[in-house]
Amino acid sequence: MTIGQNIKRLRRNADMTQEELAEMLSISSQAISRWETGTAIPDISFIPAIVNIFGTTSDELLGINSNNFQEKIEKYKK
């Protein structure tokens, strides 16, 4: 999943509108829409606020699967 898809999923799971999230981040709801549709990505400075709002980790938000990452490292070591 992309970061935008993850934001959309987390926002919906929290029963939050794009407008509510935008207000919490002091940005426009259009910016949230662009993130969720993949036409833009959030500035890195928003990552800490987003993960705190949704009670998640930056790895989950960014779609990083650490298990997959470790498996790839082991594969390349061989």
PDB file of N, CA and C in Angstrom, residues 30-70:
ATOM      1  N   GLN A  30      -8.071  19.675   0.663  1.00  0.00           N
ATOM      2  CA  GLN A  30      -7.620  19.314  -0.687  1.00  0.00           C
ATOM      3  C   GLN A  30      -6.250  18.626  -0.630  1.00  0.00           C
ATOM      4  N   ALA A  31      -5.401  19.050   0.307  1.00  0.00           N
ATOM      5  CA  ALA A  31      -4.092  18.398   0.458  1.00  0.00           C
ATOM      6  C   ALA A  31      -4.274  16.946   0.879  1.00  0.00           C
ATOM      7  N   ILE A  32      -5.191  16.707   1.808  1.00  0.00           N
ATOM      8  CA  ILE A  32      -5.469  15.331   2.240  1.00  0.00           C
ATOM      9  C   ILE A  32      -5.972  14.514   1.053  1.00  0.00           C
ATOM     10  N   SER A  33      -6.871  15.096   0.282  1.00  0.00           N
ATOM     11  CA  SER A  33      -7.406  14.413  -0.894  1.00  0.00           C
ATOM     12  C   SER A  33      -6.292  14.057  -1.873  1.00  0.00           C
ATOM     13  N   ARG A  34      -5.371  14.981  -2.111  1.00  0.00           N
ATOM     14  CA  ARG A  34      -4.253  14.708  -3.032  1.00  0.00           C
ATOM     15  C   ARG A  34      -3.378  13.580  -2.503  1.00  0.00           C
ATOM     16  N   TRP A  35      -3.149  13.550  -1.186  1.00  0.00           N
ATOM     17  CA  TRP A  35      -2.366  12.449  -0.606  1.00  0.00           C
ATOM     18  C   TRP A  35      -3.063  11.121  -0.856  1.00  0.00           C
ATOM     19  N   GLU A  36      -4.369  11.099  -0.557  1.00  0.00           N
ATOM     20  CA  GLU A  36      -5.117   9.848  -0.637  1.00  0.00           C
ATOM     21  C   GLU A  36      -5.298   9.348  -2.065  1.00  0.00           C
ATOM     22  N   THR A  37      -5.299  10.249  -3.027  1.00  0.00           N
ATOM     23  CA  THR A  37      -5.434   9.831  -4.429  1.00  0.00           C
ATOM     24  C   THR A  37      -4.083   9.575  -5.089  1.00  0.00           C
ATOM     25  N   GLY A  38      -2.999   9.878  -4.382  1.00  0.00           N
ATOM     26  CA  GLY A  38      -1.671   9.615  -4.910  1.00  0.00           C
ATOM     27  C   GLY A  38      -1.122  10.693  -5.817  1.00  0.00           C
ATOM     28  N   THR A  39      -1.774  11.842  -5.897  1.00  0.00           N
ATOM     29  CA  THR A  39      -1.252  12.916  -6.739  1.00  0.00           C
ATOM     30  C   THR A  39      -0.210  13.755  -6.005  1.00  0.00           C
ATOM     31  N   ALA A  40      -0.104  13.550  -4.689  1.00  0.00           N
ATOM     32  CA  ALA A  40       0.914  14.228  -3.879  1.00  0.00           C
ATOM     33  C   ALA A  40       1.206  13.342  -2.671  1.00  0.00           C
ATOM     34  N   ILE A  41       2.293  13.630  -2.007  1.00  0.00           N
ATOM     35  CA  ILE A  41       2.619  12.926  -0.770  1.00  0.00           C
ATOM     36  C   ILE A  41       2.854  13.966   0.327  1.00  0.00           C
ATOM     37  N   PRO A  42       2.620  13.574   1.572  1.00  0.00           N
ATOM     38  CA  PRO A  42       2.825  14.544   2.647  1.00  0.00           C
ATOM     39  C   PRO A  42       4.305  14.885   2.820  1.00  0.00           C
ATOM     40  N   ASP A  43       4.537  16.112   3.210  1.00  0.00           N
ATOM     41  CA  ASP A  43       5.888  16.515   3.569  1.00  0.00           C
ATOM     42  C   ASP A  43       6.313  15.691   4.778  1.00  0.00           C
ATOM     43  N   ILE A  44       7.585  15.361   4.826  1.00  0.00           N
ATOM     44  CA  ILE A  44       8.092  14.523   5.910  1.00  0.00           C
ATOM     45  C   ILE A  44       7.811  15.117   7.293  1.00  0.00           C
ATOM     46  N   SER A  45       7.674  16.421   7.381  1.00  0.00           N
ATOM     47  CA  SER A  45       7.414  17.059   8.675  1.00  0.00           C
ATOM     48  C   SER A  45       6.033  16.700   9.229  1.00  0.00           C
ATOM     49  N   PHE A  46       5.123  16.191   8.393  1.00  0.00           N
ATOM     50  CA  PHE A  46       3.799  15.789   8.851  1.00  0.00           C
ATOM     51  C   PHE A  46       3.763  14.369   9.416  1.00  0.00           C
ATOM     52  N   ILE A  47       4.769  13.565   9.125  1.00  0.00           N
ATOM     53  CA  ILE A  47       4.758  12.157   9.533  1.00  0.00           C
ATOM     54  C   ILE A  47       4.574  11.984  11.046  1.00  0.00           C
ATOM     55  N   PRO A  48       5.342  12.682  11.901  1.00  0.00           N
ATOM     56  CA  PRO A  48       5.135  12.503  13.348  1.00  0.00           C
ATOM     57  C   PRO A  48       3.715  12.841  13.798  1.00  0.00           C
ATOM     58  N   ALA A  49       3.147  13.898  13.266  1.00  0.00           N
ATOM     59  CA  ALA A  49       1.781  14.274  13.651  1.00  0.00           C
ATOM     60  C   ALA A  49       0.777  13.223  13.191  1.00  0.00           C
ATOM     61  N   ILE A  50       0.930  12.742  11.974  1.00  0.00           N
ATOM     62  CA  ILE A  50      -0.011  11.753  11.438  1.00  0.00           C
ATOM     63  C   ILE A  50       0.025  10.468  12.255  1.00  0.00           C
ATOM     64  N   VAL A  51       1.228   9.977  12.569  1.00  0.00           N
ATOM     65  CA  VAL A  51       1.296   8.727  13.340  1.00  0.00           C
ATOM     66  C   VAL A  51       0.755   8.924  14.757  1.00  0.00           C
ATOM     67  N   ASN A  52       0.945  10.099  15.326  1.00  0.00           N
ATOM     68  CA  ASN A  52       0.392  10.361  16.658  1.00  0.00           C
ATOM     69  C   ASN A  52      -1.124  10.451  16.624  1.00  0.00           C
ATOM     70  N   ILE A  53      -1.675  11.066  15.609  1.00  0.00           N
ATOM     71  CA  ILE A  53      -3.128  11.177  15.485  1.00  0.00           C
ATOM     72  C   ILE A  53      -3.767   9.792  15.413  1.00  0.00           C
ATOM     73  N   PHE A  54      -3.159   8.904  14.647  1.00  0.00           N
ATOM     74  CA  PHE A  54      -3.751   7.585  14.438  1.00  0.00           C
ATOM     75  C   PHE A  54      -3.196   6.503  15.364  1.00  0.00           C
ATOM     76  N   GLY A  55      -2.240   6.852  16.208  1.00  0.00           N
ATOM     77  CA  GLY A  55      -1.693   5.859  17.138  1.00  0.00           C
ATOM     78  C   GLY A  55      -1.044   4.692  16.433  1.00  0.00           C
ATOM     79  N   THR A  56      -0.257   5.001  15.420  1.00  0.00           N
ATOM     80  CA  THR A  56       0.401   3.966  14.631  1.00  0.00           C
ATOM     81  C   THR A  56       1.897   4.246  14.583  1.00  0.00           C
ATOM     82  N   THR A  57       2.596   3.520  13.757  1.00  0.00           N
ATOM     83  CA  THR A  57       4.036   3.724  13.603  1.00  0.00           C
ATOM     84  C   THR A  57       4.328   4.302  12.225  1.00  0.00           C
ATOM     85  N   SER A  58       5.484   4.902  12.098  1.00  0.00           N
ATOM     86  CA  SER A  58       5.876   5.422  10.789  1.00  0.00           C
ATOM     87  C   SER A  58       6.069   4.273   9.797  1.00  0.00           C
ATOM     88  N   ASP A  59       6.524   3.115  10.267  1.00  0.00           N
ATOM     89  CA  ASP A  59       6.662   1.959   9.376  1.00  0.00           C
ATOM     90  C   ASP A  59       5.316   1.569   8.775  1.00  0.00           C
ATOM     91  N   GLU A  60       4.285   1.503   9.615  1.00  0.00           N
ATOM     92  CA  GLU A  60       2.963   1.153   9.090  1.00  0.00           C
ATOM     93  C   GLU A  60       2.466   2.217   8.129  1.00  0.00           C
ATOM     94  N   LEU A  61       2.626   3.474   8.496  1.00  0.00           N
ATOM     95  CA  LEU A  61       2.171   4.566   7.646  1.00  0.00           C
ATOM     96  C   LEU A  61       2.852   4.536   6.285  1.00  0.00           C
ATOM     97  N   LEU A  62       4.147   4.271   6.279  1.00  0.00           N
ATOM     98  CA  LEU A  62       4.917   4.269   5.038  1.00  0.00           C
ATOM     99  C   LEU A  62       4.836   2.944   4.288  1.00  0.00           C
ATOM    100  N   GLY A  63       4.181   1.953   4.888  1.00  0.00           N
ATOM    101  CA  GLY A  63       4.023   0.661   4.227  1.00  0.00           C
ATOM    102  C   GLY A  63       5.276  -0.191   4.268  1.00  0.00           C
ATOM    103  N   ILE A  64       6.051  -0.030   5.328  1.00  0.00           N
ATOM    104  CA  ILE A  64       7.291  -0.790   5.467  1.00  0.00           C
ATOM    105  C   ILE A  64       7.009  -2.063   6.245  1.00  0.00           C
ATOM    106  N   ASN A  65       7.326  -3.188   5.652  1.00  0.00           N
ATOM    107  CA  ASN A  65       7.164  -4.477   6.303  1.00  0.00           C
ATOM    108  C   ASN A  65       8.550  -4.946   6.711  1.00  0.00           C
ATOM    109  N   SER A  66       8.872  -4.804   7.990  1.00  0.00           N
ATOM    110  CA  SER A  66      10.221  -5.128   8.445  1.00  0.00           C
ATOM    111  C   SER A  66      10.546  -6.607   8.296  1.00  0.00           C
ATOM    112  N   ASN A  67       9.545  -7.480   8.351  1.00  0.00           N
ATOM    113  CA  ASN A  67       9.802  -8.907   8.154  1.00  0.00           C
ATOM    114  C   ASN A  67      10.276  -9.171   6.733  1.00  0.00           C
ATOM    115  N   ASN A  68       9.609  -8.574   5.765  1.00  0.00           N
ATOM    116  CA  ASN A  68      10.029  -8.708   4.369  1.00  0.00           C
ATOM    117  C   ASN A  68      11.438  -8.173   4.171  1.00  0.00           C
ATOM    118  N   PHE A  69      11.716  -7.054   4.815  1.00  0.00           N
ATOM    119  CA  PHE A  69      13.018  -6.417   4.702  1.00  0.00           C
ATOM    120  C   PHE A  69      14.114  -7.347   5.228  1.00  0.00           C
ATOM    121  N   GLN A  70      13.880  -7.958   6.376  1.00  0.00           N
ATOM    122  CA  GLN A  70      14.867  -8.879   6.955  1.00  0.00           C
ATOM    123  C   GLN A  70      15.076 -10.098   6.054  1.00  0.00           C
TER     124      GLN A  70
END
